[in-house]
Structure formats: structure tokens, C-alpha cells
Amino acid sequence: MKALEVARQNKVIGNALEAKVDLYAGGEVEEFLKEMSSELATIFIVSGVELHPMSEAAAGASKSEEMELAVKVSPAGGEKCERCWMYHSEVGADSDHGSLCPRCADVVRKHHC
Ligand SMILES: [Zn+2]
């Protein structure tokens, strides 16, 4: 939860889906984030969250003074999916559903069958 607070301070939460978040963590924080890595994008309400070792923390990352955590927010790559509003590099890859991400294209296809 502390990690999430830091992210909130750094205005990660509140940013729309048009962002991706790079997290740099070490020690216990890294272990904690790894355990919940599949839920991070949902928790942060962004299109993607990537976890990196603290040693890779980029110059533009905001570092926490209290623990081994740094956060960097950048614009998400790719196009916006019309259905889920997530940015995804493969939107349009499906010829039947040119404005959807692969996951939504799949869902829509199954729904119609
Ligand atoms: Zn989608």
C-alpha cells in the first residue's frame, strides 16, 4: 500500500488510461510488487505497468525517499481501443475489428458466434 501511496503522490493515479507506468523497486518493495504484478495496471488505472529492478531507475523517475521505489510515467504507446479504452500497440491488427485491441477483438468475435 505504501508503494501505491507514493504513486499517488507522484500523480500516477488520477492520470487517465493514456499513460504507462514504469516502477523501479528493490528489496521488499520489489517482492511485493512482483506478487501483484498482474493486477498493477488495474490498480494504477493505466494502460500498462512495468516493473524493473531499482538499479535501472531512469533519470526521469521520481524516487521515494522512504523506500526502494521509483516511479516514471510516460504516454502509452499504440492506439486507443474503442471498446476498453486501453492503449495497445496491436490495435488494428485484427482485420475484422480495426479499432479494437486483440483482446477485445477476441471477445467480440466470440460474442457474435
Ligand atoms: Zn480493447
PDB file of N, CA, C and O in Angstrom, residues 31-98:
ATOM      1  N   GLU A  31       9.635  -7.359  -4.144  1.00  0.00           N
ATOM      2  CA  GLU A  31       8.947  -8.631  -3.918  1.00  0.00           C
ATOM      3  C   GLU A  31       7.436  -8.428  -3.882  1.00  0.00           C
ATOM      4  O   GLU A  31       6.666  -9.160  -4.493  1.00  0.00           O
ATOM      5  N   PHE A  32       7.035  -7.412  -3.154  1.00  0.00           N
ATOM      6  CA  PHE A  32       5.614  -7.106  -3.007  1.00  0.00           C
ATOM      7  C   PHE A  32       4.968  -6.814  -4.364  1.00  0.00           C
ATOM      8  O   PHE A  32       3.910  -7.333  -4.700  1.00  0.00           O
ATOM      9  N   LEU A  33       5.627  -5.999  -5.149  1.00  0.00           N
ATOM     10  CA  LEU A  33       5.070  -5.619  -6.447  1.00  0.00           C
ATOM     11  C   LEU A  33       5.055  -6.793  -7.415  1.00  0.00           C
ATOM     12  O   LEU A  33       4.147  -6.938  -8.221  1.00  0.00           O
ATOM     13  N   LYS A  34       6.064  -7.648  -7.299  1.00  0.00           N
ATOM     14  CA  LYS A  34       6.108  -8.822  -8.170  1.00  0.00           C
ATOM     15  C   LYS A  34       4.914  -9.731  -7.906  1.00  0.00           C
ATOM     16  O   LYS A  34       4.321 -10.274  -8.821  1.00  0.00           O
ATOM     17  N   GLU A  35       4.587  -9.878  -6.644  1.00  0.00           N
ATOM     18  CA  GLU A  35       3.472 -10.743  -6.275  1.00  0.00           C
ATOM     19  C   GLU A  35       2.163 -10.267  -6.884  1.00  0.00           C
ATOM     20  O   GLU A  35       1.285 -11.062  -7.185  1.00  0.00           O
ATOM     21  N   MET A  36       2.020  -8.979  -7.012  1.00  0.00           N
ATOM     22  CA  MET A  36       0.754  -8.469  -7.531  1.00  0.00           C
ATOM     23  C   MET A  36       0.913  -7.868  -8.929  1.00  0.00           C
ATOM     24  O   MET A  36       0.091  -7.068  -9.363  1.00  0.00           O
ATOM     25  N   SER A  37       1.934  -8.287  -9.627  1.00  0.00           N
ATOM     26  CA  SER A  37       2.245  -7.659 -10.913  1.00  0.00           C
ATOM     27  C   SER A  37       1.091  -7.751 -11.910  1.00  0.00           C
ATOM     28  O   SER A  37       0.896  -6.852 -12.713  1.00  0.00           O
ATOM     29  N   SER A  38       0.314  -8.829 -11.844  1.00  0.00           N
ATOM     30  CA  SER A  38      -0.764  -8.979 -12.827  1.00  0.00           C
ATOM     31  C   SER A  38      -1.893  -7.986 -12.572  1.00  0.00           C
ATOM     32  O   SER A  38      -2.705  -7.724 -13.448  1.00  0.00           O
ATOM     33  N   GLU A  39      -1.937  -7.421 -11.370  1.00  0.00           N
ATOM     34  CA  GLU A  39      -3.028  -6.501 -11.038  1.00  0.00           C
ATOM     35  C   GLU A  39      -2.609  -5.040 -11.080  1.00  0.00           C
ATOM     36  O   GLU A  39      -3.430  -4.148 -10.897  1.00  0.00           O
ATOM     37  N   LEU A  40      -1.333  -4.810 -11.332  1.00  0.00           N
ATOM     38  CA  LEU A  40      -0.821  -3.442 -11.202  1.00  0.00           C
ATOM     39  C   LEU A  40      -1.502  -2.449 -12.144  1.00  0.00           C
ATOM     40  O   LEU A  40      -1.845  -1.355 -11.740  1.00  0.00           O
ATOM     41  N   ALA A  41      -1.714  -2.862 -13.390  1.00  0.00           N
ATOM     42  CA  ALA A  41      -2.317  -1.936 -14.352  1.00  0.00           C
ATOM     43  C   ALA A  41      -3.716  -1.535 -13.903  1.00  0.00           C
ATOM     44  O   ALA A  41      -4.127  -0.386 -14.058  1.00  0.00           O
ATOM     45  N   THR A  42      -4.444  -2.487 -13.325  1.00  0.00           N
ATOM     46  CA  THR A  42      -5.792  -2.205 -12.842  1.00  0.00           C
ATOM     47  C   THR A  42      -5.745  -1.274 -11.644  1.00  0.00           C
ATOM     48  O   THR A  42      -6.522  -0.320 -11.543  1.00  0.00           O
ATOM     49  N   ILE A  43      -4.819  -1.536 -10.746  1.00  0.00           N
ATOM     50  CA  ILE A  43      -4.703  -0.726  -9.532  1.00  0.00           C
ATOM     51  C   ILE A  43      -4.339   0.715  -9.877  1.00  0.00           C
ATOM     52  O   ILE A  43      -4.892   1.663  -9.341  1.00  0.00           O
ATOM     53  N   PHE A  44      -3.412   0.864 -10.789  1.00  0.00           N
ATOM     54  CA  PHE A  44      -2.953   2.202 -11.143  1.00  0.00           C
ATOM     55  C   PHE A  44      -3.869   2.895 -12.145  1.00  0.00           C
ATOM     56  O   PHE A  44      -3.706   4.064 -12.429  1.00  0.00           O
ATOM     57  N   ILE A  45      -4.827   2.159 -12.667  1.00  0.00           N
ATOM     58  CA  ILE A  45      -5.764   2.698 -13.656  1.00  0.00           C
ATOM     59  C   ILE A  45      -5.026   3.282 -14.851  1.00  0.00           C
ATOM     60  O   ILE A  45      -5.297   4.381 -15.299  1.00  0.00           O
ATOM     61  N   VAL A  46      -4.068   2.561 -15.344  1.00  0.00           N
ATOM     62  CA  VAL A  46      -3.354   2.986 -16.539  1.00  0.00           C
ATOM     63  C   VAL A  46      -3.296   1.811 -17.512  1.00  0.00           C
ATOM     64  O   VAL A  46      -3.704   0.706 -17.176  1.00  0.00           O
ATOM     65  N   SER A  47      -2.782   2.061 -18.676  1.00  0.00           N
ATOM     66  CA  SER A  47      -2.770   1.026 -19.702  1.00  0.00           C
ATOM     67  C   SER A  47      -1.733  -0.050 -19.447  1.00  0.00           C
ATOM     68  O   SER A  47      -1.895  -1.188 -19.841  1.00  0.00           O
ATOM     69  N   GLY A  48      -0.662   0.305 -18.816  1.00  0.00           N
ATOM     70  CA  GLY A  48       0.361  -0.701 -18.589  1.00  0.00           C
ATOM     71  C   GLY A  48       1.286  -0.320 -17.458  1.00  0.00           C
ATOM     72  O   GLY A  48       1.578   0.843 -17.240  1.00  0.00           O
ATOM     73  N   VAL A  49       1.719  -1.313 -16.733  1.00  0.00           N
ATOM     74  CA  VAL A  49       2.687  -1.095 -15.663  1.00  0.00           C
ATOM     75  C   VAL A  49       3.824  -2.085 -15.859  1.00  0.00           C
ATOM     76  O   VAL A  49       3.594  -3.267 -16.048  1.00  0.00           O
ATOM     77  N   GLU A  50       5.030  -1.569 -15.860  1.00  0.00           N
ATOM     78  CA  GLU A  50       6.176  -2.457 -15.968  1.00  0.00           C
ATOM     79  C   GLU A  50       7.041  -2.319 -14.734  1.00  0.00           C
ATOM     80  O   GLU A  50       7.299  -1.215 -14.254  1.00  0.00           O
ATOM     81  N   LEU A  51       7.489  -3.461 -14.268  1.00  0.00           N
ATOM     82  CA  LEU A  51       8.305  -3.490 -13.073  1.00  0.00           C
ATOM     83  C   LEU A  51       9.766  -3.723 -13.461  1.00  0.00           C
ATOM     84  O   LEU A  51      10.067  -4.608 -14.260  1.00  0.00           O
ATOM     85  N   HIS A  52      10.651  -2.892 -12.942  1.00  0.00           N
ATOM     86  CA  HIS A  52      12.083  -3.028 -13.237  1.00  0.00           C
ATOM     87  C   HIS A  52      12.874  -3.059 -11.939  1.00  0.00           C
ATOM     88  O   HIS A  52      12.425  -2.545 -10.917  1.00  0.00           O
ATOM     89  N   PRO A  53      14.087  -3.594 -12.012  1.00  0.00           N
ATOM     90  CA  PRO A  53      14.947  -3.525 -10.828  1.00  0.00           C
ATOM     91  C   PRO A  53      15.319  -2.076 -10.528  1.00  0.00           C
ATOM     92  O   PRO A  53      15.427  -1.262 -11.441  1.00  0.00           O
ATOM     93  N   MET A  54      15.512  -1.787  -9.259  1.00  0.00           N
ATOM     94  CA  MET A  54      15.843  -0.428  -8.825  1.00  0.00           C
ATOM     95  C   MET A  54      17.091   0.094  -9.540  1.00  0.00           C
ATOM     96  O   MET A  54      17.208   1.282  -9.829  1.00  0.00           O
ATOM     97  N   SER A  55      18.008  -0.805  -9.840  1.00  0.00           N
ATOM     98  CA  SER A  55      19.277  -0.402 -10.458  1.00  0.00           C
ATOM     99  C   SER A  55      19.079   0.224 -11.835  1.00  0.00           C
ATOM    100  O   SER A  55      19.950   0.920 -12.342  1.00  0.00           O
ATOM    101  N   GLU A  56      17.906  -0.005 -12.433  1.00  0.00           N
ATOM    102  CA  GLU A  56      17.659   0.527 -13.772  1.00  0.00           C
ATOM    103  C   GLU A  56      16.891   1.843 -13.751  1.00  0.00           C
ATOM    104  O   GLU A  56      16.503   2.347 -14.794  1.00  0.00           O
ATOM    105  N   ALA A  57      16.632   2.357 -12.570  1.00  0.00           N
ATOM    106  CA  ALA A  57      15.826   3.569 -12.453  1.00  0.00           C
ATOM    107  C   ALA A  57      16.340   4.666 -13.382  1.00  0.00           C
ATOM    108  O   ALA A  57      17.504   5.056 -13.316  1.00  0.00           O
ATOM    109  N   ALA A  58      15.464   5.157 -14.226  1.00  0.00           N
ATOM    110  CA  ALA A  58      15.848   6.158 -15.216  1.00  0.00           C
ATOM    111  C   ALA A  58      15.981   7.531 -14.574  1.00  0.00           C
ATOM    112  O   ALA A  58      15.481   7.768 -13.481  1.00  0.00           O
ATOM    113  N   ALA A  59      16.636   8.404 -15.278  1.00  0.00           N
ATOM    114  CA  ALA A  59      16.872   9.758 -14.753  1.00  0.00           C
ATOM    115  C   ALA A  59      15.565  10.485 -14.487  1.00  0.00           C
ATOM    116  O   ALA A  59      15.460  11.255 -13.544  1.00  0.00           O
ATOM    117  N   GLY A  60      14.565  10.242 -15.303  1.00  0.00           N
ATOM    118  CA  GLY A  60      13.298  10.947 -15.148  1.00  0.00           C
ATOM    119  C   GLY A  60      12.374  10.362 -14.099  1.00  0.00           C
ATOM    120  O   GLY A  60      11.272  10.851 -13.899  1.00  0.00           O
ATOM    121  N   ALA A  61      12.812   9.318 -13.419  1.00  0.00           N
ATOM    122  CA  ALA A  61      11.936   8.669 -12.441  1.00  0.00           C
ATOM    123  C   ALA A  61      11.921   9.425 -11.121  1.00  0.00           C
ATOM    124  O   ALA A  61      12.932   9.965 -10.693  1.00  0.00           O
ATOM    125  N   SER A  62      10.751   9.468 -10.491  1.00  0.00           N
ATOM    126  CA  SER A  62      10.640  10.082  -9.172  1.00  0.00           C
ATOM    127  C   SER A  62      10.934   9.034  -8.118  1.00  0.00           C
ATOM    128  O   SER A  62      10.271   8.014  -8.048  1.00  0.00           O
ATOM    129  N   LYS A  63      11.923   9.311  -7.302  1.00  0.00           N
ATOM    130  CA  LYS A  63      12.317   8.323  -6.306  1.00  0.00           C
ATOM    131  C   LYS A  63      11.701   8.627  -4.954  1.00  0.00           C
ATOM    132  O   LYS A  63      11.605   9.772  -4.545  1.00  0.00           O
ATOM    133  N   SER A  64      11.309   7.562  -4.280  1.00  0.00           N
ATOM    134  CA  SER A  64      10.814   7.701  -2.916  1.00  0.00           C
ATOM    135  C   SER A  64      11.998   7.832  -1.983  1.00  0.00           C
ATOM    136  O   SER A  64      13.028   7.201  -2.177  1.00  0.00           O
ATOM    137  N   GLU A  65      11.828   8.679  -0.968  1.00  0.00           N
ATOM    138  CA  GLU A  65      12.920   8.816  -0.007  1.00  0.00           C
ATOM    139  C   GLU A  65      12.795   7.807   1.120  1.00  0.00           C
ATOM    140  O   GLU A  65      13.712   7.593   1.885  1.00  0.00           O
ATOM    141  N   GLU A  66      11.614   7.198   1.223  1.00  0.00           N
ATOM    142  CA  GLU A  66      11.365   6.307   2.350  1.00  0.00           C
ATOM    143  C   GLU A  66      11.617   4.846   2.045  1.00  0.00           C
ATOM    144  O   GLU A  66      11.745   4.022   2.929  1.00  0.00           O
ATOM    145  N   MET A  67      11.623   4.495   0.765  1.00  0.00           N
ATOM    146  CA  MET A  67      11.814   3.081   0.452  1.00  0.00           C
ATOM    147  C   MET A  67      12.384   2.931  -0.945  1.00  0.00           C
ATOM    148  O   MET A  67      12.558   3.911  -1.664  1.00  0.00           O
ATOM    149  N   GLU A  68      12.669   1.704  -1.266  1.00  0.00           N
ATOM    150  CA  GLU A  68      13.293   1.437  -2.553  1.00  0.00           C
ATOM    151  C   GLU A  68      12.252   1.390  -3.659  1.00  0.00           C
ATOM    152  O   GLU A  68      11.844   0.336  -4.114  1.00  0.00           O
ATOM    153  N   LEU A  69      11.829   2.559  -4.065  1.00  0.00           N
ATOM    154  CA  LEU A  69      10.826   2.638  -5.111  1.00  0.00           C
ATOM    155  C   LEU A  69      10.979   3.920  -5.910  1.00  0.00           C
ATOM    156  O   LEU A  69      11.204   4.986  -5.360  1.00  0.00           O
ATOM    157  N   ALA A  70      10.892   3.784  -7.209  1.00  0.00           N
ATOM    158  CA  ALA A  70      10.874   4.949  -8.082  1.00  0.00           C
ATOM    159  C   ALA A  70       9.769   4.740  -9.107  1.00  0.00           C
ATOM    160  O   ALA A  70       9.441   3.610  -9.471  1.00  0.00           O
ATOM    161  N   VAL A  71       9.178   5.839  -9.544  1.00  0.00           N
ATOM    162  CA  VAL A  71       8.047   5.767 -10.456  1.00  0.00           C
ATOM    163  C   VAL A  71       8.291   6.680 -11.645  1.00  0.00           C
ATOM    164  O   VAL A  71       8.762   7.801 -11.485  1.00  0.00           O
ATOM    165  N   LYS A  72       7.985   6.189 -12.821  1.00  0.00           N
ATOM    166  CA  LYS A  72       8.084   7.026 -14.006  1.00  0.00           C
ATOM    167  C   LYS A  72       6.816   6.835 -14.832  1.00  0.00           C
ATOM    168  O   LYS A  72       6.393   5.718 -15.084  1.00  0.00           O
ATOM    169  N   VAL A  73       6.218   7.936 -15.223  1.00  0.00           N
ATOM    170  CA  VAL A  73       5.002   7.886 -16.024  1.00  0.00           C
ATOM    171  C   VAL A  73       5.311   8.391 -17.417  1.00  0.00           C
ATOM    172  O   VAL A  73       5.954   9.418 -17.571  1.00  0.00           O
ATOM    173  N   SER A  74       4.876   7.673 -18.414  1.00  0.00           N
ATOM    174  CA  SER A  74       5.069   8.157 -19.778  1.00  0.00           C
ATOM    175  C   SER A  74       3.815   7.868 -20.597  1.00  0.00           C
ATOM    176  O   SER A  74       2.994   7.037 -20.212  1.00  0.00           O
ATOM    177  N   PRO A  75       3.658   8.557 -21.716  1.00  0.00           N
ATOM    178  CA  PRO A  75       2.482   8.308 -22.543  1.00  0.00           C
ATOM    179  C   PRO A  75       2.504   6.873 -23.053  1.00  0.00           C
ATOM    180  O   PRO A  75       3.556   6.364 -23.414  1.00  0.00           O
ATOM    181  N   ALA A  76       1.361   6.244 -23.048  1.00  0.00           N
ATOM    182  CA  ALA A  76       1.286   4.877 -23.544  1.00  0.00           C
ATOM    183  C   ALA A  76       1.471   4.872 -25.055  1.00  0.00           C
ATOM    184  O   ALA A  76       1.035   5.779 -25.744  1.00  0.00           O
ATOM    185  N   GLY A  77       2.119   3.862 -25.550  1.00  0.00           N
ATOM    186  CA  GLY A  77       2.294   3.749 -26.991  1.00  0.00           C
ATOM    187  C   GLY A  77       1.053   3.145 -27.618  1.00  0.00           C
ATOM    188  O   GLY A  77       0.144   2.712 -26.935  1.00  0.00           O
ATOM    189  N   GLY A  78       1.016   3.128 -28.906  1.00  0.00           N
ATOM    190  CA  GLY A  78      -0.064   2.438 -29.602  1.00  0.00           C
ATOM    191  C   GLY A  78      -1.323   3.267 -29.740  1.00  0.00           C
ATOM    192  O   GLY A  78      -1.344   4.465 -29.480  1.00  0.00           O
ATOM    193  N   GLU A  79      -2.371   2.600 -30.148  1.00  0.00           N
ATOM    194  CA  GLU A  79      -3.637   3.252 -30.406  1.00  0.00           C
ATOM    195  C   GLU A  79      -4.628   2.914 -29.304  1.00  0.00           C
ATOM    196  O   GLU A  79      -4.485   1.933 -28.604  1.00  0.00           O
ATOM    197  N   LYS A  80      -5.652   3.744 -29.211  1.00  0.00           N
ATOM    198  CA  LYS A  80      -6.671   3.524 -28.200  1.00  0.00           C
ATOM    199  C   LYS A  80      -7.733   2.563 -28.728  1.00  0.00           C
ATOM    200  O   LYS A  80      -8.269   2.759 -29.817  1.00  0.00           O
ATOM    201  N   CYS A  81      -8.009   1.542 -27.951  1.00  0.00           N
ATOM    202  CA  CYS A  81      -9.050   0.583 -28.319  1.00  0.00           C
ATOM    203  C   CYS A  81     -10.413   1.217 -28.068  1.00  0.00           C
ATOM    204  O   CYS A  81     -10.643   1.808 -27.017  1.00  0.00           O
ATOM    205  N   GLU A  82     -11.306   1.079 -29.038  1.00  0.00           N
ATOM    206  CA  GLU A  82     -12.616   1.715 -28.961  1.00  0.00           C
ATOM    207  C   GLU A  82     -13.478   1.113 -27.855  1.00  0.00           C
ATOM    208  O   GLU A  82     -14.368   1.751 -27.327  1.00  0.00           O
ATOM    209  N   ARG A  83     -13.212  -0.129 -27.525  1.00  0.00           N
ATOM    210  CA  ARG A  83     -14.086  -0.841 -26.587  1.00  0.00           C
ATOM    211  C   ARG A  83     -13.627  -0.702 -25.130  1.00  0.00           C
ATOM    212  O   ARG A  83     -14.429  -0.419 -24.256  1.00  0.00           O
ATOM    213  N   CYS A  84     -12.359  -0.902 -24.877  1.00  0.00           N
ATOM    214  CA  CYS A  84     -11.908  -0.881 -23.475  1.00  0.00           C
ATOM    215  C   CYS A  84     -11.097   0.368 -23.138  1.00  0.00           C
ATOM    216  O   CYS A  84     -10.737   0.587 -21.994  1.00  0.00           O
ATOM    217  N   TRP A  85     -10.804   1.183 -24.139  1.00  0.00           N
ATOM    218  CA  TRP A  85     -10.078   2.446 -23.959  1.00  0.00           C
ATOM    219  C   TRP A  85      -8.643   2.257 -23.492  1.00  0.00           C
ATOM    220  O   TRP A  85      -7.997   3.193 -23.044  1.00  0.00           O
ATOM    221  N   MET A  86      -8.154   1.053 -23.591  1.00  0.00           N
ATOM    222  CA  MET A  86      -6.754   0.829 -23.252  1.00  0.00           C
ATOM    223  C   MET A  86      -5.914   1.127 -24.495  1.00  0.00           C
ATOM    224  O   MET A  86      -6.345   0.871 -25.613  1.00  0.00           O
ATOM    225  N   TYR A  87      -4.738   1.645 -24.268  1.00  0.00           N
ATOM    226  CA  TYR A  87      -3.830   1.819 -25.393  1.00  0.00           C
ATOM    227  C   TYR A  87      -3.065   0.531 -25.604  1.00  0.00           C
ATOM    228  O   TYR A  87      -2.581  -0.087 -24.660  1.00  0.00           O
ATOM    229  N   HIS A  88      -2.983   0.138 -26.841  1.00  0.00           N
ATOM    230  CA  HIS A  88      -2.361  -1.139 -27.137  1.00  0.00           C
ATOM    231  C   HIS A  88      -1.642  -1.027 -28.483  1.00  0.00           C
ATOM    232  O   HIS A  88      -2.192  -0.490 -29.431  1.00  0.00           O
ATOM    233  N   SER A  89      -0.444  -1.561 -28.533  1.00  0.00           N
ATOM    234  CA  SER A  89       0.335  -1.442 -29.767  1.00  0.00           C
ATOM    235  C   SER A  89      -0.263  -2.251 -30.911  1.00  0.00           C
ATOM    236  O   SER A  89       0.080  -2.040 -32.064  1.00  0.00           O
ATOM    237  N   GLU A  90      -1.164  -3.181 -30.592  1.00  0.00           N
ATOM    238  CA  GLU A  90      -1.712  -4.028 -31.657  1.00  0.00           C
ATOM    239  C   GLU A  90      -3.158  -3.702 -32.012  1.00  0.00           C
ATOM    240  O   GLU A  90      -3.837  -4.517 -32.633  1.00  0.00           O
ATOM    241  N   VAL A  91      -3.619  -2.517 -31.638  1.00  0.00           N
ATOM    242  CA  VAL A  91      -4.947  -2.116 -32.082  1.00  0.00           C
ATOM    243  C   VAL A  91      -4.921  -2.018 -33.602  1.00  0.00           C
ATOM    244  O   VAL A  91      -4.024  -1.408 -34.174  1.00  0.00           O
ATOM    245  N   GLY A  92      -5.905  -2.637 -34.239  1.00  0.00           N
ATOM    246  CA  GLY A  92      -5.951  -2.615 -35.693  1.00  0.00           C
ATOM    247  C   GLY A  92      -5.309  -3.828 -36.325  1.00  0.00           C
ATOM    248  O   GLY A  92      -5.397  -4.046 -37.528  1.00  0.00           O
ATOM    249  N   ALA A  93      -4.668  -4.652 -35.511  1.00  0.00           N
ATOM    250  CA  ALA A  93      -4.015  -5.844 -36.050  1.00  0.00           C
ATOM    251  C   ALA A  93      -5.042  -6.856 -36.564  1.00  0.00           C
ATOM    252  O   ALA A  93      -4.770  -7.637 -37.458  1.00  0.00           O
ATOM    253  N   ASP A  94      -6.231  -6.800 -36.000  1.00  0.00           N
ATOM    254  CA  ASP A  94      -7.294  -7.709 -36.416  1.00  0.00           C
ATOM    255  C   ASP A  94      -8.087  -7.063 -37.553  1.00  0.00           C
ATOM    256  O   ASP A  94      -8.700  -6.016 -37.387  1.00  0.00           O
ATOM    257  N   SER A  95      -8.095  -7.682 -38.719  1.00  0.00           N
ATOM    258  CA  SER A  95      -8.694  -7.057 -39.899  1.00  0.00           C
ATOM    259  C   SER A  95     -10.209  -6.913 -39.773  1.00  0.00           C
ATOM    260  O   SER A  95     -10.797  -6.035 -40.389  1.00  0.00           O
ATOM    261  N   ASP A  96     -10.847  -7.748 -38.970  1.00  0.00           N
ATOM    262  CA  ASP A  96     -12.298  -7.651 -38.808  1.00  0.00           C
ATOM    263  C   ASP A  96     -12.684  -6.529 -37.840  1.00  0.00           C
ATOM    264  O   ASP A  96     -13.790  -6.015 -37.879  1.00  0.00           O
ATOM    265  N   HIS A  97     -11.777  -6.213 -36.935  1.00  0.00           N
ATOM    266  CA  HIS A  97     -12.093  -5.231 -35.894  1.00  0.00           C
ATOM    267  C   HIS A  97     -10.941  -4.233 -35.784  1.00  0.00           C
ATOM    268  O   HIS A  97     -10.133  -4.296 -34.862  1.00  0.00           O
ATOM    269  N   GLY A  98     -10.884  -3.337 -36.757  1.00  0.00           N
ATOM    270  CA  GLY A  98      -9.741  -2.447 -36.882  1.00  0.00           C
ATOM    271  C   GLY A  98      -9.558  -1.434 -35.773  1.00  0.00           C
ATOM    272  O   GLY A  98      -8.498  -0.842 -35.646  1.00  0.00           O
TER     273      GLY A  98
END
